[in-house]
Short mmCIF file of C-alpha atoms and ligand atoms in Angstrom, two decimals:
data_model
loop_
_atom_site.label_atom_id
_atom_site.label_comp_id
_atom_site.label_asym_id
_atom_site.label_seq_id
_atom_site.Cartn_x
_atom_site.Cartn_y
_atom_site.Cartn_z
CA MET E 165 17.34 -17.47 -11.00
CA LYS E 166 19.78 -14.69 -10.31
CA ASN E 167 18.33 -12.69 -13.15
CA SER E 168 14.78 -13.10 -11.94
CA LEU E 169 15.77 -11.96 -8.48
CA LEU E 170 17.57 -8.97 -9.90
CA PHE E 171 14.55 -8.12 -11.99
CA LEU E 172 12.33 -8.43 -8.96
CA GLY E 173 14.67 -6.15 -7.09
CA MET E 174 14.38 -3.58 -9.80
CA LEU E 175 10.61 -3.77 -9.70
CA LEU E 176 10.54 -3.46 -5.96
CA LEU E 177 12.60 -0.32 -6.19
CA PHE E 178 9.52 1.39 -7.31
CA PHE E 179 6.95 0.04 -5.01
CA SER E 180 5.20 3.12 -4.69
CA CYS E 181 4.72 6.67 -3.95
CA LYS E 182 2.50 8.72 -6.04
CA LYS E 183 0.34 11.50 -4.83
CA ALA E 184 -3.04 12.04 -6.37
CA SER E 185 -4.47 15.41 -6.94
CA ASN E 186 -7.61 15.74 -4.90
CA THR E 187 -9.65 17.69 -7.34
CA GLY E 188 -11.01 16.99 -10.75
CA PRO E 189 -13.47 14.56 -12.28
CA GLU E 190 -12.38 11.72 -10.02
CA THR E 191 -13.46 13.55 -6.87
CA LEU E 192 -15.07 11.05 -4.52
CA PRO E 193 -18.61 11.44 -3.16
CA ASN E 194 -17.21 11.33 0.37
CA ALA E 195 -15.22 14.45 1.27
CA TYR E 196 -13.31 12.76 4.09
CA SER E 197 -11.92 10.14 1.71
CA ASP E 198 -10.81 12.75 -0.81
CA GLN E 199 -7.79 14.14 0.97
CA ALA E 200 -4.05 13.84 0.36
CA ILE E 201 -1.87 10.89 1.43
CA GLY E 202 -1.00 11.04 5.10
CA LYS E 203 -3.92 13.25 6.13
CA SER E 204 -5.54 10.31 7.94
CA ALA E 205 -2.38 9.06 9.64
CA ASN E 206 -3.57 9.91 13.13
CA ASP E 207 -7.11 8.77 12.39
CA LEU E 208 -5.80 5.38 11.28
CA LEU E 209 -3.38 4.97 14.16
CA SER E 210 -5.31 6.33 17.14
CA ALA E 211 -8.75 5.66 18.51
CA SER E 212 -9.51 9.30 19.23
CA LYS E 213 -11.89 9.78 16.29
CA TYR E 214 -12.31 6.31 14.84
CA THR E 215 -12.44 3.15 16.93
CA SER E 216 -12.91 0.72 14.05
CA LEU E 217 -11.18 0.20 10.71
CA GLN E 218 -12.98 -1.24 7.70
CA ILE E 219 -11.00 -2.26 4.63
CA GLN E 220 -12.71 -2.86 1.30
CA ILE E 221 -10.66 -4.82 -1.24
CA GLN E 222 -11.96 -5.02 -4.80
CA TYR E 223 -10.11 -7.08 -7.40
CA MET E 224 -10.31 -7.44 -11.15
CA GLY E 225 -10.19 -10.71 -13.05
CA THR E 226 -8.48 -13.55 -11.23
CA TYR E 227 -6.24 -11.37 -9.10
CA GLN E 228 -7.84 -11.97 -5.75
CA LEU E 229 -5.41 -11.44 -2.88
CA ASP E 230 -4.33 -14.65 -1.18
CA THR E 231 -6.04 -15.34 2.14
CA ALA E 232 -2.58 -15.48 3.76
CA THR E 233 -1.89 -11.95 2.49
CA ILE E 234 -5.07 -10.74 4.15
CA SER E 235 -4.12 -12.49 7.39
CA ASN E 236 -0.70 -10.83 7.24
CA LEU E 237 -2.25 -7.42 6.66
CA SER E 238 -4.66 -7.91 9.53
CA ALA E 239 -1.85 -8.85 11.92
CA TYR E 240 0.29 -5.91 10.73
CA LEU E 241 -2.50 -3.38 11.27
CA ASN E 242 -3.57 -4.88 14.59
CA SER E 243 0.01 -4.50 15.80
CA LEU E 244 0.11 -0.80 14.85
CA CYS E 245 -3.38 0.70 15.06
CA ASN E 246 -5.49 1.34 18.13
CA LYS E 247 -8.85 0.08 16.97
CA PRO E 248 -10.70 -1.41 19.95
CA GLY E 249 -13.78 -1.87 17.76
CA GLY E 250 -11.81 -4.13 15.47
CA ILE E 251 -10.39 -4.26 11.97
CA SER E 252 -12.52 -5.88 9.30
CA ILE E 253 -11.48 -6.76 5.77
CA THR E 254 -13.76 -7.68 2.86
CA GLN E 255 -12.74 -8.77 -0.61
CA THR E 256 -15.04 -8.86 -3.65
CA ALA E 257 -14.65 -9.00 -7.42
CA ILE E 258 -15.43 -6.08 -9.71
CA SER E 259 -16.13 -6.33 -13.41
CA ALA E 260 -13.78 -3.55 -14.36
CA THR E 261 -10.68 -4.24 -16.39
CA GLY E 262 -7.58 -2.17 -16.78
CA ASP E 263 -4.70 -3.52 -18.78
CA THR E 264 -2.63 -0.42 -18.22
CA LEU E 265 -3.69 2.16 -15.72
CA ASP E 266 -2.29 5.38 -14.39
CA LEU E 267 -3.18 7.30 -11.28
CA ASP E 268 -6.03 9.25 -12.86
CA LYS E 269 -7.63 6.12 -14.31
CA VAL E 270 -7.36 4.28 -11.00
CA ALA E 271 -8.88 7.25 -9.19
CA THR E 272 -11.77 7.29 -11.65
CA LEU E 273 -12.38 3.54 -11.18
CA GLU E 274 -12.32 3.98 -7.43
CA LYS E 275 -15.07 6.56 -7.69
CA GLN E 276 -17.09 4.16 -9.84
CA TYR E 277 -16.73 1.04 -7.70
CA ARG E 278 -15.90 1.95 -4.10
CA THR E 279 -18.89 1.65 -1.80
CA ASP E 280 -17.41 1.76 1.73
CA TYR E 281 -16.62 5.17 3.12
CA THR E 282 -15.63 6.61 6.45
CA SER E 283 -18.58 7.39 8.68
CA GLY E 284 -19.47 7.42 12.35
CA SER E 285 -16.70 5.81 14.38
CA THR E 286 -15.41 3.69 11.49
CA ILE E 287 -12.63 4.77 9.18
CA ALA E 288 -12.66 3.08 5.78
CA VAL E 289 -9.72 2.20 3.52
CA TYR E 290 -10.08 1.12 -0.10
CA ILE E 291 -7.76 -1.27 -1.95
CA MET E 292 -8.06 -1.91 -5.68
CA VAL E 293 -6.25 -4.88 -7.23
CA THR E 294 -6.04 -4.55 -10.99
CA ASP E 295 -5.70 -7.09 -13.78
CA GLY E 296 -2.96 -5.12 -15.43
CA TYR E 297 0.04 -2.89 -15.08
CA ASP E 298 0.92 0.66 -14.25
CA THR E 299 1.68 2.71 -17.34
CA SER E 300 5.21 3.14 -16.05
CA ALA E 301 5.60 -0.67 -16.11
CA SER E 302 7.85 -0.27 -13.11
CA ILE E 303 5.72 -0.03 -9.99
CA LEU E 304 3.69 -2.77 -8.36
CA GLY E 305 1.39 -0.49 -6.40
CA PHE E 306 0.87 2.95 -4.97
CA ALA E 307 -0.96 4.77 -2.24
CA PHE E 308 -3.11 7.66 -3.29
CA ARG E 309 -5.51 9.93 -1.46
CA ASN E 310 -5.71 9.56 2.32
CA THR E 311 -7.37 6.13 2.40
CA SER E 312 -6.74 4.56 -1.01
CA ILE E 313 -4.26 2.00 -2.35
CA CYS E 314 -3.84 0.39 -5.76
CA LEU E 315 -1.99 -2.90 -6.34
CA PHE E 316 -1.18 -4.05 -9.86
CA GLY E 317 -2.30 -7.64 -9.43
CA LYS E 318 -1.26 -9.01 -12.80
CA ASP E 319 2.17 -7.46 -12.42
CA ILE E 320 2.56 -8.97 -8.95
CA PHE E 321 1.48 -12.40 -10.21
CA ALA E 322 3.90 -12.14 -13.12
CA ASN E 323 6.82 -11.54 -10.79
CA SER E 324 6.17 -14.02 -8.03
CA GLY E 325 5.44 -17.62 -7.34
CA ALA E 326 7.73 -19.26 -9.87
CA SER E 327 10.84 -21.21 -8.99
CA GLY E 328 13.49 -18.78 -7.84
CA GLU E 329 11.03 -15.95 -7.38
CA VAL E 330 9.60 -14.43 -4.24
CA THR E 331 6.35 -16.06 -3.15
CA ARG E 332 3.20 -14.33 -4.22
CA VAL E 333 2.07 -13.92 -0.62
CA SER E 334 5.38 -12.30 0.32
CA LEU E 335 5.25 -9.89 -2.60
CA GLU E 336 1.58 -8.97 -2.12
CA THR E 337 2.13 -8.48 1.58
CA SER E 338 5.29 -6.41 1.17
CA VAL E 339 3.75 -3.99 -1.33
CA LEU E 340 0.49 -3.71 0.59
CA GLU E 341 2.15 -3.09 3.96
CA HIS E 342 4.53 -0.54 2.41
CA GLU E 343 1.58 1.38 0.95
CA PHE E 344 -0.27 1.26 4.26
CA GLY E 345 2.87 2.73 5.79
CA HIS E 346 2.38 5.78 3.59
CA LEU E 347 -1.29 6.09 4.59
CA MET E 348 -0.13 5.97 8.22
CA GLY E 349 2.15 8.92 7.53
CA LEU E 350 5.53 7.37 6.75
CA VAL E 351 8.02 8.83 6.26
CA ASN E 352 7.41 12.44 7.39
CA LEU E 353 4.14 12.31 5.47
CA GLY E 354 1.67 13.01 8.26
CA SER E 355 3.45 11.27 11.12
CA THR E 356 6.12 13.63 12.43
CA MET E 357 9.54 12.03 12.70
CA VAL E 358 10.72 11.34 16.24
CA SER E 359 14.27 11.34 14.92
CA ASN E 360 15.38 12.20 11.43
CA HIS E 361 15.36 9.14 9.18
CA GLN E 362 13.88 10.48 5.98
CA ASP E 363 15.67 9.66 2.73
CA LEU E 364 15.23 13.11 1.26
CA ALA E 365 16.59 12.02 -2.10
CA HIS E 366 13.70 9.59 -2.45
CA GLY E 367 10.75 11.45 -1.03
CA ASN E 368 8.85 9.98 1.86
CA HIS E 369 11.00 6.95 2.52
CA CYS E 370 13.25 5.62 5.25
CA ILE E 371 17.03 5.72 5.10
CA ASN E 372 17.33 2.18 6.46
CA PRO E 373 17.88 -0.31 3.61
CA ALA E 374 16.43 -3.09 5.75
CA CYS E 375 13.21 -1.22 6.52
CA LEU E 376 9.87 -1.88 4.86
CA MET E 377 9.74 1.83 4.03
CA TYR E 378 13.07 1.91 2.18
CA TRP E 379 12.68 3.36 -1.29
CA SER E 380 14.55 0.61 -2.93
CA ILE E 381 15.81 -2.81 -2.14
CA GLU E 382 18.52 -2.41 -4.72
CA THR E 383 21.10 -2.61 -2.02
CA HIS E 384 19.11 -4.95 0.17
CA THR E 385 21.70 -7.52 1.08
CA GLY E 386 18.94 -9.91 1.99
CA LEU E 387 17.17 -9.89 -1.34
CA PRO E 388 17.08 -13.70 -1.62
CA GLY E 389 15.73 -13.64 1.91
CA LEU E 390 12.63 -12.00 0.55
CA LEU E 391 11.69 -15.43 -0.69
CA ASN E 392 10.63 -16.19 2.84
CA ASN E 393 10.81 -12.94 4.76
CA ILE E 394 8.63 -9.88 4.45
CA PRO E 395 10.51 -6.66 5.33
CA LYS E 396 9.45 -5.09 8.61
CA LEU E 397 9.24 -1.51 9.83
CA ASP E 398 12.41 -0.50 11.64
CA SER E 399 12.55 1.17 15.06
CA ASN E 400 12.51 4.71 13.64
CA CYS E 401 9.38 4.11 11.60
CA LEU E 402 7.70 2.32 14.50
CA ALA E 403 8.55 5.23 16.81
CA ASP E 404 6.91 7.71 14.43
CA LEU E 405 3.70 5.67 14.35
CA ALA E 406 3.62 5.25 18.12
CA ALA E 407 4.15 8.98 18.59
CA ASN E 408 1.19 9.72 16.32
CA GLY E 409 -1.32 7.65 18.25
CA GLY E 410 -0.32 4.17 17.17
CA LYS E 411 0.68 1.24 19.32
ZN1 ZN O 86 6.78 4.15 -1.06
ZN1 ZN O 87 12.11 2.83 8.57
#
């Protein structure tokens, strides 16, 4: 049990943070959705341009996100984003497969399968759940572009749900909410810091080991607590979001 928790901890160290190039063959048909991570932070948080948020989840194989994960995500976003028109989430299967995928391959699949794009007063976010692993074999998901997230479903399933492991809902929720944090501009990635809390050694992450946006839970003293508790944003991260139009 201790080993599986340690292994999980090592995997979680890497839950995410890649940046996609925004040019090339994977360019999306919708220019708004083809920007860099963090560019839509204010648009996601505030109601100034977009009053509604629409999230399209597409999954491969049997790696459908648990309904409790979707409920958690909905509550998380409703607590942070000013969207008086509401937040809607759909989840459908796609026929694609991807045993091992890297950022470019994921970006290409997104172009092939994504159908919901930002228009009018609705901002759209896309989430792909794959039936495989990242080529690095060390990350469970990443945010890319301004409104896109990839979760490695098979990898998440393989590291959750068994005796002594984190629950699948907790792991799915933790990775997904962390990636959404990046889309909302954390840390110093489109949402200006109210006070300095960026872990410069680890890119756009928070210095607080207890925060959802910490780069690593290697030193998370509450690792076994992850079995039942999903990490939350700390006060510094919450302040950044509120200052950029969020709740
Ligand atoms: Zn990250
Ligand atoms: Zn934080």
